[in-house]
PDB file of C-alpha atoms and ligand atoms in Angstrom:
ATOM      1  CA  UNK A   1     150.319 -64.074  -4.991  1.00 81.00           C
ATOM      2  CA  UNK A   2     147.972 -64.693  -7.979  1.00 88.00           C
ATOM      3  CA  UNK A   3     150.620 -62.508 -10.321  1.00 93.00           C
ATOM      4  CA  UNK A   4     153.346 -64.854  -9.284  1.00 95.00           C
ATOM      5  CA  UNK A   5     151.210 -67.788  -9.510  1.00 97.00           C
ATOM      6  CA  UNK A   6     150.725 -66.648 -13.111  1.00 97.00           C
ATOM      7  CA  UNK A   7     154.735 -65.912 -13.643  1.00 97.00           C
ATOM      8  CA  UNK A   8     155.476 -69.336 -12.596  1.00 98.00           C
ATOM      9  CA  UNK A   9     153.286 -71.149 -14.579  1.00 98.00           C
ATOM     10  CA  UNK A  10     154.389 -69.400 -17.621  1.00 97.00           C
ATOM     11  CA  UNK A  11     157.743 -69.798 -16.584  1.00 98.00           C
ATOM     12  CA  UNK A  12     156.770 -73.930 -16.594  1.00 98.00           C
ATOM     13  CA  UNK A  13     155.109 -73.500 -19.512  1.00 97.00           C
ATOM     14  CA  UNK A  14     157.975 -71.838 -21.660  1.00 97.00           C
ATOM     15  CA  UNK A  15     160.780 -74.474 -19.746  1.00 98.00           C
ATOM     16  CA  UNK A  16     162.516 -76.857 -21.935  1.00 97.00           C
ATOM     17  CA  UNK A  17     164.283 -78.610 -19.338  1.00 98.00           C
ATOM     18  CA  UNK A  18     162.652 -78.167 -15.443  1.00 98.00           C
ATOM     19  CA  UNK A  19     164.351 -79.613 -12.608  1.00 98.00           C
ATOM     20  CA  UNK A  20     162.672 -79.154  -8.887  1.00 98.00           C
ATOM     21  CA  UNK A  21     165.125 -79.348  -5.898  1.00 98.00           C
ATOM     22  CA  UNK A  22     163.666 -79.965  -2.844  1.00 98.00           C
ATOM     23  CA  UNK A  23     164.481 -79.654   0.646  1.00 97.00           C
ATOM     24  CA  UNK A  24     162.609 -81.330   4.677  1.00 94.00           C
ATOM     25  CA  UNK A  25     160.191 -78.951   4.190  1.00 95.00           C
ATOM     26  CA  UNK A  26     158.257 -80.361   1.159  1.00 97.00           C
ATOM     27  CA  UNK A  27     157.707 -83.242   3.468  1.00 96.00           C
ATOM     28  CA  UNK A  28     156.548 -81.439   6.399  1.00 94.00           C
ATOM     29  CA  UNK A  29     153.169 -81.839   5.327  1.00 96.00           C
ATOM     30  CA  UNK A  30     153.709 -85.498   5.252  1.00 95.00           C
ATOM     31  CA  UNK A  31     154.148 -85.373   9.356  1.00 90.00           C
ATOM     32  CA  UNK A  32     158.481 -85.679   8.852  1.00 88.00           C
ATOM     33  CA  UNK A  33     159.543 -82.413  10.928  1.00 82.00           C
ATOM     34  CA  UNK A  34     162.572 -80.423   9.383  1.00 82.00           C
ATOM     35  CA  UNK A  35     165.650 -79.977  10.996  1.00 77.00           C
ATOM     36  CA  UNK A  36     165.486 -76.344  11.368  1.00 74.00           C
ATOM     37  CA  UNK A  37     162.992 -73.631  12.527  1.00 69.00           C
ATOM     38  CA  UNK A  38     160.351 -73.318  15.440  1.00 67.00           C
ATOM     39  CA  UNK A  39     159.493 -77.066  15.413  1.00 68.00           C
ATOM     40  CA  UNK A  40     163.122 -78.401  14.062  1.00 72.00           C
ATOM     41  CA  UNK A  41     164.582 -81.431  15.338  1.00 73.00           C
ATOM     42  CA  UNK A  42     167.778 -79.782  15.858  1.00 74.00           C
ATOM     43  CA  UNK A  43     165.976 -77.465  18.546  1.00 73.00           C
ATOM     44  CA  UNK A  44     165.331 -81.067  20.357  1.00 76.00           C
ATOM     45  CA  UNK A  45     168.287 -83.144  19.718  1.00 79.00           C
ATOM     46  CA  UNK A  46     172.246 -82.464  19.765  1.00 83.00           C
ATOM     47  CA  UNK A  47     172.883 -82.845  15.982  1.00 83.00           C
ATOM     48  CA  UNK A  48     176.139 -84.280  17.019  1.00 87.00           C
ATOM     49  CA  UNK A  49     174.101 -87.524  16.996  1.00 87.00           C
ATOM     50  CA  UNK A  50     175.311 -87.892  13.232  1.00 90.00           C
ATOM     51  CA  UNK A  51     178.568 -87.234  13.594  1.00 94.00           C
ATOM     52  CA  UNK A  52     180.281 -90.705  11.946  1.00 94.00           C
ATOM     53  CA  UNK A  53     182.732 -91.074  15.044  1.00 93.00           C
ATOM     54  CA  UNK A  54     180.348 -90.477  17.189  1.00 94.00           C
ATOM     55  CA  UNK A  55     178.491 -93.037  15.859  1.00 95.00           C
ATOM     56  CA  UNK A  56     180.875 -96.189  15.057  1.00 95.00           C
ATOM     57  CA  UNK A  57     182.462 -95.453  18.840  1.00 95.00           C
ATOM     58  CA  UNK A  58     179.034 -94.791  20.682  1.00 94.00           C
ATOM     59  CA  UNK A  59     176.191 -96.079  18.688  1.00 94.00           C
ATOM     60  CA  UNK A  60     174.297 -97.279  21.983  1.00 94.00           C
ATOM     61  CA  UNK A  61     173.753 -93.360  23.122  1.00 92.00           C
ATOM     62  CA  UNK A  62     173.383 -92.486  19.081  1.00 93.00           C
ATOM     63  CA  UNK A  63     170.908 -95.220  17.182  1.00 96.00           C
ATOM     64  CA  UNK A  64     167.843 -94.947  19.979  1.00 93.00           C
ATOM     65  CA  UNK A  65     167.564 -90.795  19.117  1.00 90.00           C
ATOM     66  CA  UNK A  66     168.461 -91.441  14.941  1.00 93.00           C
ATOM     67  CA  UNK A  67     165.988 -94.630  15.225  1.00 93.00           C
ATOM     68  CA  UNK A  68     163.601 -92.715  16.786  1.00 87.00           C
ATOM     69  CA  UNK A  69     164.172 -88.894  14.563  1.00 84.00           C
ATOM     70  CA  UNK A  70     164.124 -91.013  10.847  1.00 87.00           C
ATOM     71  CA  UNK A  71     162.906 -94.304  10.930  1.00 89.00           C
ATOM     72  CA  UNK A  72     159.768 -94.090  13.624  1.00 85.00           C
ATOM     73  CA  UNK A  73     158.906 -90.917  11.673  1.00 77.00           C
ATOM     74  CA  UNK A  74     159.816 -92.101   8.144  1.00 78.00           C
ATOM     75  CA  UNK A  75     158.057 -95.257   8.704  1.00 76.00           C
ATOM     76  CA  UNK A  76     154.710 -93.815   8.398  1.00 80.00           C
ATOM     77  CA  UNK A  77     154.948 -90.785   6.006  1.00 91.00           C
ATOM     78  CA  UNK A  78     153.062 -90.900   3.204  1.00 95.00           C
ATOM     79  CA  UNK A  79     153.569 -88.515  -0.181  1.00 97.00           C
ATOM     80  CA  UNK A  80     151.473 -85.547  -0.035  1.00 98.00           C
ATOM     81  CA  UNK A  81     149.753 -83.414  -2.993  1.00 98.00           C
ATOM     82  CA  UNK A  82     153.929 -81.789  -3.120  1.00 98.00           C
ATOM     83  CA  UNK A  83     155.508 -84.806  -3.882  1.00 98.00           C
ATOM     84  CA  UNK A  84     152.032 -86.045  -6.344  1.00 98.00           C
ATOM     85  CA  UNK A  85     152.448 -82.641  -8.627  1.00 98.00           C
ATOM     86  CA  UNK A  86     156.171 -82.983  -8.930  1.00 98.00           C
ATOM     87  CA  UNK A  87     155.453 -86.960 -10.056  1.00 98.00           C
ATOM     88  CA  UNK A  88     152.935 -85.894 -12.616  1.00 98.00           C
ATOM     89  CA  UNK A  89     155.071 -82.749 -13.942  1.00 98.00           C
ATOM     90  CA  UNK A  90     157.618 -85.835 -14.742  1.00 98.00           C
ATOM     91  CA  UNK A  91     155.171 -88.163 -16.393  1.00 98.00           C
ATOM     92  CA  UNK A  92     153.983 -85.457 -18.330  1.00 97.00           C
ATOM     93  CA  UNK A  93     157.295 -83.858 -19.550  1.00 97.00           C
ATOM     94  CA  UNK A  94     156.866 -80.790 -17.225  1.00 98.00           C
ATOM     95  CA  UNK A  95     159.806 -81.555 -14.978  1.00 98.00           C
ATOM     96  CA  UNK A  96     162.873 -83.408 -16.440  1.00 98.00           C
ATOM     97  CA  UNK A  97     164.217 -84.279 -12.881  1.00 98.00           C
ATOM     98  CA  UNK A  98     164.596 -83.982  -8.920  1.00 98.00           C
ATOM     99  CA  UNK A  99     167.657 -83.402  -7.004  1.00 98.00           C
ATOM    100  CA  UNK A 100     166.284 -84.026  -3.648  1.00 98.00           C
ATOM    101  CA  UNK A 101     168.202 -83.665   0.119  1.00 97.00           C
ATOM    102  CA  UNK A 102     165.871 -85.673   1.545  1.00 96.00           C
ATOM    103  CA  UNK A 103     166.133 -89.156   2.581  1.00 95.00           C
ATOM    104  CA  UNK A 104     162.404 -90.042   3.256  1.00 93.00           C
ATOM    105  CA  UNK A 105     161.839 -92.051  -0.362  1.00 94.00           C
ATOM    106  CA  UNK A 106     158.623 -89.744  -0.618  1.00 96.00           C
ATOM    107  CA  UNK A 107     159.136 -88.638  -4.152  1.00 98.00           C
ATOM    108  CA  UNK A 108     159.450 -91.877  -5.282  1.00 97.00           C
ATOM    109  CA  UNK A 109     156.581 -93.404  -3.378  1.00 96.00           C
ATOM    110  CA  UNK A 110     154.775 -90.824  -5.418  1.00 98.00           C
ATOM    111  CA  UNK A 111     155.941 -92.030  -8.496  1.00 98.00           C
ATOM    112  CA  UNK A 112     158.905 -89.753  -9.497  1.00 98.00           C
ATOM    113  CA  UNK A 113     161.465 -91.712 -11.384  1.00 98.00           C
ATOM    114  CA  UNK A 114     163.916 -89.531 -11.930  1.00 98.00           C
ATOM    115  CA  UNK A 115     165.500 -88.442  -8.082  1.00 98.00           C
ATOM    116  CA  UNK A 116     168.854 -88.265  -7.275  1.00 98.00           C
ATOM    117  CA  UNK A 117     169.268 -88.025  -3.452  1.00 98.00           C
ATOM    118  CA  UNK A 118     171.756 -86.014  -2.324  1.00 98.00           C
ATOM    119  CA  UNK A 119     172.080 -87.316   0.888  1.00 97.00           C
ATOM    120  CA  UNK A 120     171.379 -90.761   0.649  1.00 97.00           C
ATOM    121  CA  UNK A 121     168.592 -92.701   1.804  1.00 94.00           C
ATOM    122  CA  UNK A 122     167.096 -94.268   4.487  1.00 93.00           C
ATOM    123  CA  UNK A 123     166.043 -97.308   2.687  1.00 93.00           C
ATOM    124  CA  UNK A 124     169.192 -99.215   3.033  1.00 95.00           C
ATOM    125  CA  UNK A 125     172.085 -99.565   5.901  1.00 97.00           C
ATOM    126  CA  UNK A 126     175.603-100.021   5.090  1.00 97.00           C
ATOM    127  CA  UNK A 127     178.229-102.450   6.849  1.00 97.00           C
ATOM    128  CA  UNK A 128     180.719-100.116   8.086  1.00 97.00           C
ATOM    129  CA  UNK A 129     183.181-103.186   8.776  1.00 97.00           C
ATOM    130  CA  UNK A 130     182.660-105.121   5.183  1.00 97.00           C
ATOM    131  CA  UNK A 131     180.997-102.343   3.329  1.00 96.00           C
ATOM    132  CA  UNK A 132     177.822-104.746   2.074  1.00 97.00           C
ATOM    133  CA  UNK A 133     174.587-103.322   1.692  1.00 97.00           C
ATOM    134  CA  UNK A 134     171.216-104.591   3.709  1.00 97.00           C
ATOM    135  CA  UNK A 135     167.833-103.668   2.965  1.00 96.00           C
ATOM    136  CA  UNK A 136     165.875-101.648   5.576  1.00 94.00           C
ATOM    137  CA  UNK A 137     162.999-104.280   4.846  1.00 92.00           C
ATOM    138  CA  UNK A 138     165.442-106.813   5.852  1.00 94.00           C
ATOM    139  CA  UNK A 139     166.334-105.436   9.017  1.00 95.00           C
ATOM    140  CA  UNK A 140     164.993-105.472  12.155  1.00 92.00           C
ATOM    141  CA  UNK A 141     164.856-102.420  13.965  1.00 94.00           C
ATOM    142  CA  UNK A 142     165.756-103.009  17.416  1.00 94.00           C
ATOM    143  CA  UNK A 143     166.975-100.296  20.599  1.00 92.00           C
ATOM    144  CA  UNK A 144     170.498-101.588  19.780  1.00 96.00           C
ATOM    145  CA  UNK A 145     172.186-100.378  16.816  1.00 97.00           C
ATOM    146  CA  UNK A 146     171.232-102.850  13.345  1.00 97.00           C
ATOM    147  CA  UNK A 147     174.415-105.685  12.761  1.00 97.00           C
ATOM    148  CA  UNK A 148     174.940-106.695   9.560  1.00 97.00           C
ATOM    149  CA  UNK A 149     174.218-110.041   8.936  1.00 96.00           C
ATOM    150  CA  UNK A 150     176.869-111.117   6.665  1.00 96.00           C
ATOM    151  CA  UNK A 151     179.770-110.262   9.557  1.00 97.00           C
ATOM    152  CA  UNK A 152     178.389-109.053  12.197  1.00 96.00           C
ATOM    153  CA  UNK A 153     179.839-105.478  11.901  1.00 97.00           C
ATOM    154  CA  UNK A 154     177.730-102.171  12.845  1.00 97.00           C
ATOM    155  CA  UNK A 155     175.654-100.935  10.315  1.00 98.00           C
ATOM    156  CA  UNK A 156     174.713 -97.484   9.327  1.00 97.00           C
ATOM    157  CA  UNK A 157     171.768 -95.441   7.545  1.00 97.00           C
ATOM    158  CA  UNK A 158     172.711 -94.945   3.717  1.00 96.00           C
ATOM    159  CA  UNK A 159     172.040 -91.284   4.506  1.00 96.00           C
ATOM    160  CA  UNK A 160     175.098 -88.822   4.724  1.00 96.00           C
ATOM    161  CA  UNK A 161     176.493 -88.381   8.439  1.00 94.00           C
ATOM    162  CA  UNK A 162     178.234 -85.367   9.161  1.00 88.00           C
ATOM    163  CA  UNK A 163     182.372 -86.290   8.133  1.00 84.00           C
ATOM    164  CA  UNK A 164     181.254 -87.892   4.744  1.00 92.00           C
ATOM    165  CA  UNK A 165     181.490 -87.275   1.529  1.00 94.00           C
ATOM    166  CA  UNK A 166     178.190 -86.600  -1.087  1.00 97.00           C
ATOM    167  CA  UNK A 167     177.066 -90.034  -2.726  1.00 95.00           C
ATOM    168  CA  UNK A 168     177.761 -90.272  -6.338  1.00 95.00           C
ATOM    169  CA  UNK A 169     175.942 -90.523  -8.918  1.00 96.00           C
ATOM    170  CA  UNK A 170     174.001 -88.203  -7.001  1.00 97.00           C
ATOM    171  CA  UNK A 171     176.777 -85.298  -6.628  1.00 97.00           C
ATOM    172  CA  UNK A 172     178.571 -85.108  -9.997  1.00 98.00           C
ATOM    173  CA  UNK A 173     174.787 -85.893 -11.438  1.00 98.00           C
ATOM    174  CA  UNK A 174     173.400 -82.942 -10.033  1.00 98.00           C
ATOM    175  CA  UNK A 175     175.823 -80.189 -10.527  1.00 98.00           C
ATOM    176  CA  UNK A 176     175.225 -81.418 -14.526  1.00 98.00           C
ATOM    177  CA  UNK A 177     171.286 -81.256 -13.824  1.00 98.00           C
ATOM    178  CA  UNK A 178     171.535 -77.732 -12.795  1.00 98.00           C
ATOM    179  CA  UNK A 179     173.740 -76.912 -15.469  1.00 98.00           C
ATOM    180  CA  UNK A 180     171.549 -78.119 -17.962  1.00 98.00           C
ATOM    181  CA  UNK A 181     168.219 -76.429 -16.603  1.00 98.00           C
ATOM    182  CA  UNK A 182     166.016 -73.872 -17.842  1.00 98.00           C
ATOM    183  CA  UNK A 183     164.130 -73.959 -14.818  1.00 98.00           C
ATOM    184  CA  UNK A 184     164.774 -74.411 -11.389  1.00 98.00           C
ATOM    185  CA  UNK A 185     162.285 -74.737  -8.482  1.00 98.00           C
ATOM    186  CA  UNK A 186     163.814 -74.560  -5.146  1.00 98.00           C
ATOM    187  CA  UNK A 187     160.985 -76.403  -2.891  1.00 98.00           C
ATOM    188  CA  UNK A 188     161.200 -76.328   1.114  1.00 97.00           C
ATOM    189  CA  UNK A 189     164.713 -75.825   1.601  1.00 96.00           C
ATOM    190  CA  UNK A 190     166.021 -73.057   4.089  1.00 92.00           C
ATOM    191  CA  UNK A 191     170.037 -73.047   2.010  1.00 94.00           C
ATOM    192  CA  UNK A 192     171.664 -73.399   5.422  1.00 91.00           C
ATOM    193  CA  UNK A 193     173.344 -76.759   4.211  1.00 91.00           C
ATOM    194  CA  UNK A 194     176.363 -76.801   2.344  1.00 92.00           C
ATOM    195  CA  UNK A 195     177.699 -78.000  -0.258  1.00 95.00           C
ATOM    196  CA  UNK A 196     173.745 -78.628  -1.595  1.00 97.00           C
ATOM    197  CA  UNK A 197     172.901 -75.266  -1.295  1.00 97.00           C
ATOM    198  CA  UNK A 198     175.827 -74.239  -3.941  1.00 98.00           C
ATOM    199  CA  UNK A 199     173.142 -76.452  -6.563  1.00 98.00           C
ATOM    200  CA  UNK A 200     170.906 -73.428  -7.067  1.00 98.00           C
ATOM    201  CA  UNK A 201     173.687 -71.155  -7.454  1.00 98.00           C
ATOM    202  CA  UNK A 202     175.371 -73.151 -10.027  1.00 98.00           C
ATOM    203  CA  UNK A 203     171.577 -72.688 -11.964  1.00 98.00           C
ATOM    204  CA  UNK A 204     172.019 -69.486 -11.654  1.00 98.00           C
ATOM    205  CA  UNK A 205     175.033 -68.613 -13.014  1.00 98.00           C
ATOM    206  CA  UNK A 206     174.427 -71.710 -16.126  1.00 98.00           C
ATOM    207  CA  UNK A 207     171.145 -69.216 -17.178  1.00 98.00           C
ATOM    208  CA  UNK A 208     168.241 -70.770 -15.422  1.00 98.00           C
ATOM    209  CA  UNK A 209     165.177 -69.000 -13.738  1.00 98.00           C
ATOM    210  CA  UNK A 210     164.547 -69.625 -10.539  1.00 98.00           C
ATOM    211  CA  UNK A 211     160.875 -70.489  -8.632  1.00 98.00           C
ATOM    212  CA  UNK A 212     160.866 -70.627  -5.192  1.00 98.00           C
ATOM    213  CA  UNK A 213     158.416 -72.016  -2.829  1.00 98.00           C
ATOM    214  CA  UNK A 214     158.907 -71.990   1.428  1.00 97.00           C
ATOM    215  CA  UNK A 215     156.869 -70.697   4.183  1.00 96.00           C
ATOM    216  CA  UNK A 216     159.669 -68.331   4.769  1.00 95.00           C
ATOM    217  CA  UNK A 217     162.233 -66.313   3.229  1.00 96.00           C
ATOM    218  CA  UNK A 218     165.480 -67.956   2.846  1.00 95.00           C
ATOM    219  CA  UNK A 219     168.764 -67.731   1.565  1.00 96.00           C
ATOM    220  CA  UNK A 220     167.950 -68.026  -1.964  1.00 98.00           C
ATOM    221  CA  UNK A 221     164.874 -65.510  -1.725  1.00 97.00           C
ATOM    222  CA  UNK A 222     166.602 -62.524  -2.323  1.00 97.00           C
ATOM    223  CA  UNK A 223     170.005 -63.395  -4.076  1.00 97.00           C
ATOM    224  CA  UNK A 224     169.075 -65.751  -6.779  1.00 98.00           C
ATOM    225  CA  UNK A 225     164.947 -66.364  -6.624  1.00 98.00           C
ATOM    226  CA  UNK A 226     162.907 -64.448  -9.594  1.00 98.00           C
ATOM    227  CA  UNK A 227     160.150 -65.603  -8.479  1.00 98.00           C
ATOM    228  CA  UNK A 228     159.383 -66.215  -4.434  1.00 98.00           C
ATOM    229  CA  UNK A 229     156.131 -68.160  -3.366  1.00 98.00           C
ATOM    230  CA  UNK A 230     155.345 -67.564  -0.012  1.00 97.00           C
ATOM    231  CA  UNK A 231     153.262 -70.560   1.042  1.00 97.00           C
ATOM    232  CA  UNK A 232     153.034 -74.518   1.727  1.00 97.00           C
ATOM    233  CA  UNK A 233     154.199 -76.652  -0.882  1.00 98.00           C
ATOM    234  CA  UNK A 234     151.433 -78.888  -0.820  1.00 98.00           C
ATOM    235  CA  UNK A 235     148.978 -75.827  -1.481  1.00 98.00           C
ATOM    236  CA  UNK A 236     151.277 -73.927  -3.921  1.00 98.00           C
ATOM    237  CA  UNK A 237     151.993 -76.920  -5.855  1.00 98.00           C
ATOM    238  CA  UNK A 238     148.107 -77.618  -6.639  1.00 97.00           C
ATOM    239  CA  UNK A 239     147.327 -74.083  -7.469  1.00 97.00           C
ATOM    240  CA  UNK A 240     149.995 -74.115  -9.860  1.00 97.00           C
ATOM    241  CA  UNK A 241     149.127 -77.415 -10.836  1.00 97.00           C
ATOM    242  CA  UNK A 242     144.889 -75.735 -11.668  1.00 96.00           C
ATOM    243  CA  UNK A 243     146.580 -73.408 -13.935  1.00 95.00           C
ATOM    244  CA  UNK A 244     148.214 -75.446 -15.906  1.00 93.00           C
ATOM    245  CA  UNK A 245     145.977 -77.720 -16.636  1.00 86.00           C
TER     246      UNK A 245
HETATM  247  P1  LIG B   1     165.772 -77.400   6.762  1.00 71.73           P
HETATM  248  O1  LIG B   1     165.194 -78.164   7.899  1.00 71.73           O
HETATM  249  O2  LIG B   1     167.044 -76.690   6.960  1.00 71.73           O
HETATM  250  O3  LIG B   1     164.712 -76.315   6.205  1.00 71.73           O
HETATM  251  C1  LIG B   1     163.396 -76.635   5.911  1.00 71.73           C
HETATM  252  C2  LIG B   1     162.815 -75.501   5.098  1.00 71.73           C
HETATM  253  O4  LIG B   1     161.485 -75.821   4.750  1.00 71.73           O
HETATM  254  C3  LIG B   1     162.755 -74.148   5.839  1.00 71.73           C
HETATM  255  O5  LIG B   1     163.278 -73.154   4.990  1.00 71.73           O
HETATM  256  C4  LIG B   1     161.247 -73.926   6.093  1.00 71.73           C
HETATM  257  O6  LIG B   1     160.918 -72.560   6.042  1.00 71.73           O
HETATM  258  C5  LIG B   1     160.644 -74.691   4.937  1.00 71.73           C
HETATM  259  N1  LIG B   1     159.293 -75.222   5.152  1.00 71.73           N
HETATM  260  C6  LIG B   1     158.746 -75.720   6.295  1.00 71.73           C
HETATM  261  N2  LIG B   1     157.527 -76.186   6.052  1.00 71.73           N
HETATM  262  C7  LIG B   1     157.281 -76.008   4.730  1.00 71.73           C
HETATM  263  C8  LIG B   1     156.189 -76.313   3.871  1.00 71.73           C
HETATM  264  N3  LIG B   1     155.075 -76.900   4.325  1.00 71.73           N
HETATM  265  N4  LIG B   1     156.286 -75.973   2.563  1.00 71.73           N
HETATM  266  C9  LIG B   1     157.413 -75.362   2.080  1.00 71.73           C
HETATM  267  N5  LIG B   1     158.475 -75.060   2.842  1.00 71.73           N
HETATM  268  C10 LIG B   1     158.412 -75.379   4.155  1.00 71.73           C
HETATM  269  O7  LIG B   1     165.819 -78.444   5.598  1.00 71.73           O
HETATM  270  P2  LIG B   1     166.812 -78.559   4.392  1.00 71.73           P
HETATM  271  O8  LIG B   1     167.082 -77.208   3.836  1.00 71.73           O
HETATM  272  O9  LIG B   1     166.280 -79.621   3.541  1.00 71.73           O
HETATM  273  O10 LIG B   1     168.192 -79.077   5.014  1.00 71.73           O
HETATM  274  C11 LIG B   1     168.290 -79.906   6.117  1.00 71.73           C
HETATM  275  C12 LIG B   1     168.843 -81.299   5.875  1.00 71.73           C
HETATM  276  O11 LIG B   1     168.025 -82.101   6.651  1.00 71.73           O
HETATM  277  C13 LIG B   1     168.725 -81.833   4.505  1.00 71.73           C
HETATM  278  O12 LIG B   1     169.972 -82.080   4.091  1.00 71.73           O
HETATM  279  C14 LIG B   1     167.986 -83.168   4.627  1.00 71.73           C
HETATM  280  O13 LIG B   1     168.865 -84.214   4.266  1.00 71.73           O
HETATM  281  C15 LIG B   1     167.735 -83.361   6.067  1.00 71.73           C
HETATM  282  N6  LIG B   1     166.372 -83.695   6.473  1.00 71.73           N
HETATM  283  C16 LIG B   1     165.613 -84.493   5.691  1.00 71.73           C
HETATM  284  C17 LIG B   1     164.332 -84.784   6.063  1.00 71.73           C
HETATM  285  C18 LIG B   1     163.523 -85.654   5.152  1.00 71.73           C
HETATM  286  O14 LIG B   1     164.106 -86.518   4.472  1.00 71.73           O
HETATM  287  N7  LIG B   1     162.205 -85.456   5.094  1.00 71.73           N
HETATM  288  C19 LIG B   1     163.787 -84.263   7.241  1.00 71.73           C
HETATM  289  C20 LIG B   1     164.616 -83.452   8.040  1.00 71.73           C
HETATM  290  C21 LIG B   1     165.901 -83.166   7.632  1.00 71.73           C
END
């Protein structure tokens, strides 16, 4: 571990353009379960709950589980020493950017500026009659599905369900990102989603070297990773961090 430790903060180091994408796990430290594994919510819950039909025909069985899965969970998460390395590697020209699938607004609680969110984010709903945005702080979260308050139509999270397409900027944004990169650290992400799970890939093949930090070996580990860290993020990330500094 301490070699690779060593390898990946040279690898930071020598970067001229760094860009960490992370995945749930970086934020199970934070108390936000991930959606897959031993304790995934998936192994609870029928993921069918975000399906988009699903939901705009039967959001009285469908909001009470996704109110209860994101928001009562979300509401309460705070970054952790993850998300506080990755915000510092930014503000002090380490990292260049995050492409992150999570919707949890925990990198930029932390002070990250630079995030596009693949799937959306939770921080908003959506009018899916008149298409106008409302605030999450503007909304209150009831057992019945949020209306929108201009028209009275159903709202939905701003976060992907399944049947839609990736937000832009977000999805053109991050297939330049990874073009661009040097250095790419995959961070809590097990690869089983697709299409953001072709992002690493596309690094890859565009010349970058790849870090990767999970408790477990993935998809990535042995295909694309040069260097694997097996581990928490918010230990790994620190001991990196002591090197460097
Ligand atoms: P995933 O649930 O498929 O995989 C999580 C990965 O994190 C696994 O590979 C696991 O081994 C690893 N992991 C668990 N704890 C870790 C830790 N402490 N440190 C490092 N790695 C750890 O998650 P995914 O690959 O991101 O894909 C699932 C989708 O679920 C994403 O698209 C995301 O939008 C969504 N999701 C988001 C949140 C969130 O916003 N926090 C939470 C759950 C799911």
């Amino acid at each position: 571990m301490e070699t690779s430790i060593k390898r990946a903060v040279e690898l930071i180091r020598n970067s001229g353009y760094t860009v960490a994408f992370t995945g749930a796990g970086i934020s199970v430290e934070s108390g936000i379960p991930p959606f897959r594994g031993d304790n995934g919510l998936w192994s609870e819950y029928d993921p069918m709950i975000l399906d988009l039909n699903r939901y705009y025909y039967g959001s009285e069985e469908s909001w009470p589980v996704i109110k209860r899965l994101f928001f009562d969970f979300f509401g309460n998460a705070k970054p952790n020493f993850a998300h506080m390395v990755l915000a510092e590697w930014e503000a002090s020209g380490l990292l260049q950017t995050i492409i992150t699938q999570n919707i949890d607004n925990l990198h930029q609680e932390a002070g990250s500026k630079s995030v596009y969110e693949y799937h959306g984010n939770s921080r908003q709903f959506i009018c899916l009659e008149c298409g106008k945005y409302q605030l999450l702080k503007d909304t209150k979260l009831l057992n019945t599905a949020p209306l929108c308050v201009s028209c009275g139509g159903l709202l939905k999270p701003d976060f992907i369900f399944f049947g839609e397409q990736i937000p832009e900027p977000a999805a053109s944004q991050s297939v330049k990102e990874a073009g661009k990169a040097d250095l790419f650290i995959i961070i809590g992400t097990s690869g089983e989603v697709i299409p953001a799970s072709n992002i690493p890939f596309l690094a890859k093949k565009a010349g970058a070297k790849i870090i990767e930090i999970n408790t477990e070996e993935g998809r990535f580990t042995h295909s694309i990773s040069d260097v694997f860290l097996q581990g928490k993020a918010g230990s790994i990330l620190p001991k990196i961090q002591e090197q460097i500094n």
